[in-house]
Short mmCIF file of C-alpha atoms in Angstrom, two decimals:
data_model
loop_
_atom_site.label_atom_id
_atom_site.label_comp_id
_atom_site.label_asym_id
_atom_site.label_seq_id
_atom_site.Cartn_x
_atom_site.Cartn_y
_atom_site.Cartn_z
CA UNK A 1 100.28 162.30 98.63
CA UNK A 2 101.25 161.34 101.47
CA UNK A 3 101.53 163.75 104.92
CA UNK A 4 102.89 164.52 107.97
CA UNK A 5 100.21 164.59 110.14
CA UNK A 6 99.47 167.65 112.68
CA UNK A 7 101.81 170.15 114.48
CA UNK A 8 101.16 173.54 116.41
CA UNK A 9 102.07 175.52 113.36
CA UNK A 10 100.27 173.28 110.83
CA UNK A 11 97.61 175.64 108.18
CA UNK A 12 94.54 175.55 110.08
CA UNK A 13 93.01 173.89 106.43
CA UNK A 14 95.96 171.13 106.05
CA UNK A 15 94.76 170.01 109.68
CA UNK A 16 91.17 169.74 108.78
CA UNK A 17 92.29 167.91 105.53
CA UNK A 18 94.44 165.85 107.29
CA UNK A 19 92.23 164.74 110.46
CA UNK A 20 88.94 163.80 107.78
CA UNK A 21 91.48 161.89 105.61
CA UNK A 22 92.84 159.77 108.74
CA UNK A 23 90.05 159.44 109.79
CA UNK A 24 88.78 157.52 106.38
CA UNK A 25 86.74 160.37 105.48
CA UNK A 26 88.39 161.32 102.12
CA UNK A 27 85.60 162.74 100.45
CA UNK A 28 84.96 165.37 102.90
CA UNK A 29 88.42 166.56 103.33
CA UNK A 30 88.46 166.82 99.30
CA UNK A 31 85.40 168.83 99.37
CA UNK A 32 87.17 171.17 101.55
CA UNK A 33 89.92 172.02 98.84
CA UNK A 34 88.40 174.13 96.78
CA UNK A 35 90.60 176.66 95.05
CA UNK A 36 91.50 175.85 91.22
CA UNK A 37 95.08 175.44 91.56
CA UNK A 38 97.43 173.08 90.56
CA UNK A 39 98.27 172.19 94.09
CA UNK A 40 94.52 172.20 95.66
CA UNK A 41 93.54 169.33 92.22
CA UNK A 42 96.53 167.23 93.36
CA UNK A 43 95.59 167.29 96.84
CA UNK A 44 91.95 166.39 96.36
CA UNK A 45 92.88 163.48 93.28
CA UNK A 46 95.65 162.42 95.70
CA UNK A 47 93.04 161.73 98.89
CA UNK A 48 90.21 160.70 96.10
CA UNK A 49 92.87 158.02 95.14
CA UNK A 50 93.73 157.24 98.00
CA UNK A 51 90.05 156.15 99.25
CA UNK A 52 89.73 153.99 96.57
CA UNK A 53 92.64 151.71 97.63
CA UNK A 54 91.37 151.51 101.15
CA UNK A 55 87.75 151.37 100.26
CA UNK A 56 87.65 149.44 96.62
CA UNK A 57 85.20 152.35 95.74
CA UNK A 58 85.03 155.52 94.18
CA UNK A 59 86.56 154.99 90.94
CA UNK A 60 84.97 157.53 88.47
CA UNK A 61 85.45 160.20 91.32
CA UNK A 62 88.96 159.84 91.33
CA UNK A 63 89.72 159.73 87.41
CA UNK A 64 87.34 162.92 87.39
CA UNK A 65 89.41 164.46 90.15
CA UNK A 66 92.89 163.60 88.44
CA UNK A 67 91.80 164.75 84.50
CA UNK A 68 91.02 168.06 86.59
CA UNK A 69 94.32 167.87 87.89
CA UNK A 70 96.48 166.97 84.87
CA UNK A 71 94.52 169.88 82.78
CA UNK A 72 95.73 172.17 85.81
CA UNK A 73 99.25 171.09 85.58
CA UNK A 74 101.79 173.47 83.87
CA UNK A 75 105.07 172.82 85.27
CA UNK A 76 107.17 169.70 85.40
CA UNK A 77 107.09 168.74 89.03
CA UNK A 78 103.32 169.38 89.15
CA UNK A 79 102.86 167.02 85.37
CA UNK A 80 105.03 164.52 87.16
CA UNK A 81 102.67 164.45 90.31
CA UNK A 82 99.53 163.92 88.02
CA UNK A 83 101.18 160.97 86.26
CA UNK A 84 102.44 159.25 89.57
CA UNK A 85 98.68 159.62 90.87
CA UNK A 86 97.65 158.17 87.45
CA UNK A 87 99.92 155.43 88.01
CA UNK A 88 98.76 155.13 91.49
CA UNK A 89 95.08 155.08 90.74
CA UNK A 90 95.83 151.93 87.57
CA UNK A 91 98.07 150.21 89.78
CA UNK A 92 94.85 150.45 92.80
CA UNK A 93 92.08 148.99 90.06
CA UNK A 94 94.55 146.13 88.90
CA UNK A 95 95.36 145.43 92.50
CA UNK A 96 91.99 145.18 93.30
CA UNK A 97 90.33 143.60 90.50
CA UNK A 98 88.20 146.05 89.24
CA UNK A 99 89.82 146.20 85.57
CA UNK A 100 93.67 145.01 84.42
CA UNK A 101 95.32 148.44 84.47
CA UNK A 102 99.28 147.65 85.24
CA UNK A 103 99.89 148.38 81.83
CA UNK A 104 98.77 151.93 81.97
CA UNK A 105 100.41 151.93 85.98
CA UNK A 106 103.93 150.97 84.62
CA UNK A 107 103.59 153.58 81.68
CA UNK A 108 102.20 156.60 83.96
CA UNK A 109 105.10 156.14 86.52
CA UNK A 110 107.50 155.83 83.87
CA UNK A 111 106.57 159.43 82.51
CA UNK A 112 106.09 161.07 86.19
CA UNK A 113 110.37 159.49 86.78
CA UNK A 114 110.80 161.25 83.74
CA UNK A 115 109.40 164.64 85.36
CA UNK A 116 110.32 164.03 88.62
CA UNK A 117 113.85 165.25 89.46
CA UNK A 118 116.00 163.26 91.63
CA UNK A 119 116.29 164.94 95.31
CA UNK A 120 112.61 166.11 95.28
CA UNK A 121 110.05 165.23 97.93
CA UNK A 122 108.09 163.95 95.37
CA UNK A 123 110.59 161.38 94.01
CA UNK A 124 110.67 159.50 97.12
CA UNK A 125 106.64 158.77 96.73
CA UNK A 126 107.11 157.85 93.38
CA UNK A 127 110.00 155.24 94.67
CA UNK A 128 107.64 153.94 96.47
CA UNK A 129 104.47 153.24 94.41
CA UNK A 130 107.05 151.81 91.52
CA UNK A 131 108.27 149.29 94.56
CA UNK A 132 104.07 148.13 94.91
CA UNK A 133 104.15 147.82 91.58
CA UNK A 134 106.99 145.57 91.55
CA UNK A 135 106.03 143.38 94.48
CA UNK A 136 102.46 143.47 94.11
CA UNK A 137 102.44 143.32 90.07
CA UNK A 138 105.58 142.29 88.48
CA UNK A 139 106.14 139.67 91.62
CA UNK A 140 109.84 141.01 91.83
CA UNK A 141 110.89 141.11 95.22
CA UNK A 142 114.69 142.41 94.53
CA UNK A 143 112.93 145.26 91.92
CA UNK A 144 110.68 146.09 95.13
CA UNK A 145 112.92 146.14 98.11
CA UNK A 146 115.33 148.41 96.51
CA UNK A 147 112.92 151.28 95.09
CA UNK A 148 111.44 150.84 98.52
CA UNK A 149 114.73 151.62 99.96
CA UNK A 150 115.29 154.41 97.65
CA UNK A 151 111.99 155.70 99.01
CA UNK A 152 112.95 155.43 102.87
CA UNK A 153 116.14 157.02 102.03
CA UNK A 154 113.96 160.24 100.32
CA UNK A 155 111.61 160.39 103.34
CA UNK A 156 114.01 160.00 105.89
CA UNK A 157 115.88 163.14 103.97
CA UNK A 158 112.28 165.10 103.55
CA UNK A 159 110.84 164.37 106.84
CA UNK A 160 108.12 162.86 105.68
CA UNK A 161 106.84 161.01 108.43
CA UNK A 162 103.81 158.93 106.81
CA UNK A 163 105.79 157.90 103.52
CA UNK A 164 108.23 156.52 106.13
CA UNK A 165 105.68 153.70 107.59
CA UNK A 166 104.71 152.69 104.61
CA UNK A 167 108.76 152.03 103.40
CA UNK A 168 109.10 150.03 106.88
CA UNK A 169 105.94 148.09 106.38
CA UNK A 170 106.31 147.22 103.12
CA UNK A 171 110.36 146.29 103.68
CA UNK A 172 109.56 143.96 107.06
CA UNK A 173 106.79 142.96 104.75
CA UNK A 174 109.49 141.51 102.09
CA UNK A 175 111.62 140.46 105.55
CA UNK A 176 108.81 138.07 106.51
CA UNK A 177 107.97 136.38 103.68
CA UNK A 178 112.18 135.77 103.40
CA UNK A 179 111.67 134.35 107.00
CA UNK A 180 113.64 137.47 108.41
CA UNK A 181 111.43 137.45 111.41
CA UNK A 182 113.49 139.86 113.50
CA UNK A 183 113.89 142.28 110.79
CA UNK A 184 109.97 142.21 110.13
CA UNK A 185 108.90 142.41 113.64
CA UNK A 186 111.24 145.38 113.96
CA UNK A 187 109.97 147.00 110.46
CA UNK A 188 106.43 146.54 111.68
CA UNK A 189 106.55 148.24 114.85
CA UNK A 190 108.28 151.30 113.75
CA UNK A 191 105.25 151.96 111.12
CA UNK A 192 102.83 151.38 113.93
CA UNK A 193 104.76 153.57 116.12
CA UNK A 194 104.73 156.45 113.35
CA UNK A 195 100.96 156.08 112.78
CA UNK A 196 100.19 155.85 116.61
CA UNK A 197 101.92 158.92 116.80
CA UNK A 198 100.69 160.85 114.00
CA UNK A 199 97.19 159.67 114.65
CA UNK A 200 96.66 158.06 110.83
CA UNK A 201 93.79 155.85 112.40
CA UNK A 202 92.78 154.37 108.91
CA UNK A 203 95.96 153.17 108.20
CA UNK A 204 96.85 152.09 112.18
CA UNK A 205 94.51 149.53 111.77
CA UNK A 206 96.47 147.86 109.00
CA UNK A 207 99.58 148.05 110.61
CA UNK A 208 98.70 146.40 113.96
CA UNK A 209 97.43 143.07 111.86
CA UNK A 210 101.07 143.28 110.18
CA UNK A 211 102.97 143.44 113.64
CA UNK A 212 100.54 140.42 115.00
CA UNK A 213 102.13 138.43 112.09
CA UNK A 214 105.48 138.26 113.84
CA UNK A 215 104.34 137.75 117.71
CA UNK A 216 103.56 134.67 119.39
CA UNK A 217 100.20 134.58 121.65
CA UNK A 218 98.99 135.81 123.36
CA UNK A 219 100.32 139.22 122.25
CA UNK A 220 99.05 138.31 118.01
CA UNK A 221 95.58 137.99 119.37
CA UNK A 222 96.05 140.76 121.48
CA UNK A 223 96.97 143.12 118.19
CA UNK A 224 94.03 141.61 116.26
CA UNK A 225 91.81 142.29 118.90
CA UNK A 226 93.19 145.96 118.54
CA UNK A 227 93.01 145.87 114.49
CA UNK A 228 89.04 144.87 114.83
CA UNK A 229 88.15 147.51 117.17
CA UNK A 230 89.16 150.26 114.79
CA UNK A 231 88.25 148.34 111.76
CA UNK A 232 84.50 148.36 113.25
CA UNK A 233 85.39 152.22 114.45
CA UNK A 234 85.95 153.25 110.77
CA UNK A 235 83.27 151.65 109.36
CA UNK A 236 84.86 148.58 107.79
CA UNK A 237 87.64 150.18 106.25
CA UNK A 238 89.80 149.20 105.05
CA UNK A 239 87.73 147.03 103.52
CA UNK A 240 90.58 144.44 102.41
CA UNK A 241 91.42 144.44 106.16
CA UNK A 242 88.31 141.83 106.96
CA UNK A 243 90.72 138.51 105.56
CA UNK A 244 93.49 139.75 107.60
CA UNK A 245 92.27 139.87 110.86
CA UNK A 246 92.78 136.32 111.33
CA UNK A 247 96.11 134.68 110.49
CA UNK A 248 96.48 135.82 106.41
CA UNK A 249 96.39 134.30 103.49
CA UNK A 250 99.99 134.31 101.62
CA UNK A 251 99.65 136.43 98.23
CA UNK A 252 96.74 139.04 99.57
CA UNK A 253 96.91 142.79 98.69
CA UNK A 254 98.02 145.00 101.62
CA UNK A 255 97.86 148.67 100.96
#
């Protein structure tokens, strides 16, 4: 999953989905898809999933959301999305250290590649979550940047505005720590720009910490400052977010 945010002729549910979920309140805006479809189970394992990245909780609501999902799944594009959220889900519990799961991450992405046709919208997510895999998991940063570039090229083509800060963050990430310190600061503004813009608070938080690791003072402080104000607004989430709101630690897991 990932979104586009909210426009004037946005489905009056998508917009309540989409301002709970922003607004770190993924349970709720799963509790508003209801219908048993294929699409509705995707949507709500997708945003269960999704919380437990950004809130290292959650678990067993998320694999009961997703078995729900892959037993609604007929076609090939919709079996594909199950196994990239399976994928996404082991590759979030590894990350995190809640069980050693990249096993079972490589395996479910390699099935939803094999579902996934090249050109869909879809295809471009999965792009992505194999580059985490490969920078966060494997440790290969060549393997990484070019599945993330695969997956800026697909959500640059599909409009999809929120997939799109996470390829720039995650490339100016891989800029940094290669000393490219013009080509991060540039890669971190542009995904703070898109999730200023499409309101993504949860994830804005994130994203200002990331561009404060390229300034100089006062402006890093300044952006830090920023970061901890929403951080406390949301809660504490993500919860991750705590060790980077002071100069970070080389090796941590960014979402």
């Amino acid at each position: 999953m990932s979104g586009n945010g909210t426009t004037a002729g946005d489905d009056p549910l998508q917009t309540a989905v989409w301002r709970l979920r922003s607004r770190a309140c993924w349970a709720d805006a799963a509790a508003l898809l209801q219908s048993a479809t294929a699409d509705a189970a995707l949507q709500r394992t997708a945003l269960l999933v999704e919380r437990c990245l950004y809130t290292e909780a959650g678990w067993q609501d998320a694999e009961d959301a997703l078995r729900a999902a892959e037993a609604l799944a007929h076609t090939d594009e919709e079996r594909g999305a199950a196994a990239c959220e399976r994928g996404y889900l082991a590759y979030s519990a590894t990350l995190h250290g809640v069980r050693d799961r990249a096993d079972e991450a490589r395996s479910a992405l390699g099935r939803a590649a094999a579902l996934i046709p090249p050109g869909s919208p879809g295809r471009a997510l999965l792009d992505f979550r194999r580059g985490l895999i490969a920078e966060k998991l494997t440790r290969s940063p060549q393997a990484a940047r070019a599945a993330y570039r695969r997956a800026h090229a697909g959500a640059t083509a599909h409009h999809d505005p929120l997939l799109l800060s996470s390829t720039w963050r995650h490339l100016a990430g891989l800029a940094l720590r290669e000393g490219e310190l013009a080509d991060a600061r540039h890669g971190f503004a542009e995904s703070l720009r898109i999730r200023e813009e499409l309101g993504y608070l949860v994830g804005t938080a994130p994203a200002l910490v990331s561009l404060a690791d390229t300034e100089t003072e006062p402006e890093a402080s300044r952006l830090r400052e920023e970061a901890s104000r929403l951080f406390r607004l949301l809660g504490g989430v993500p919860t991750w977010l705590s060790r980077h709101l002071t100069p970070p630690t080389p090796g941590a897991a960014t979402a």
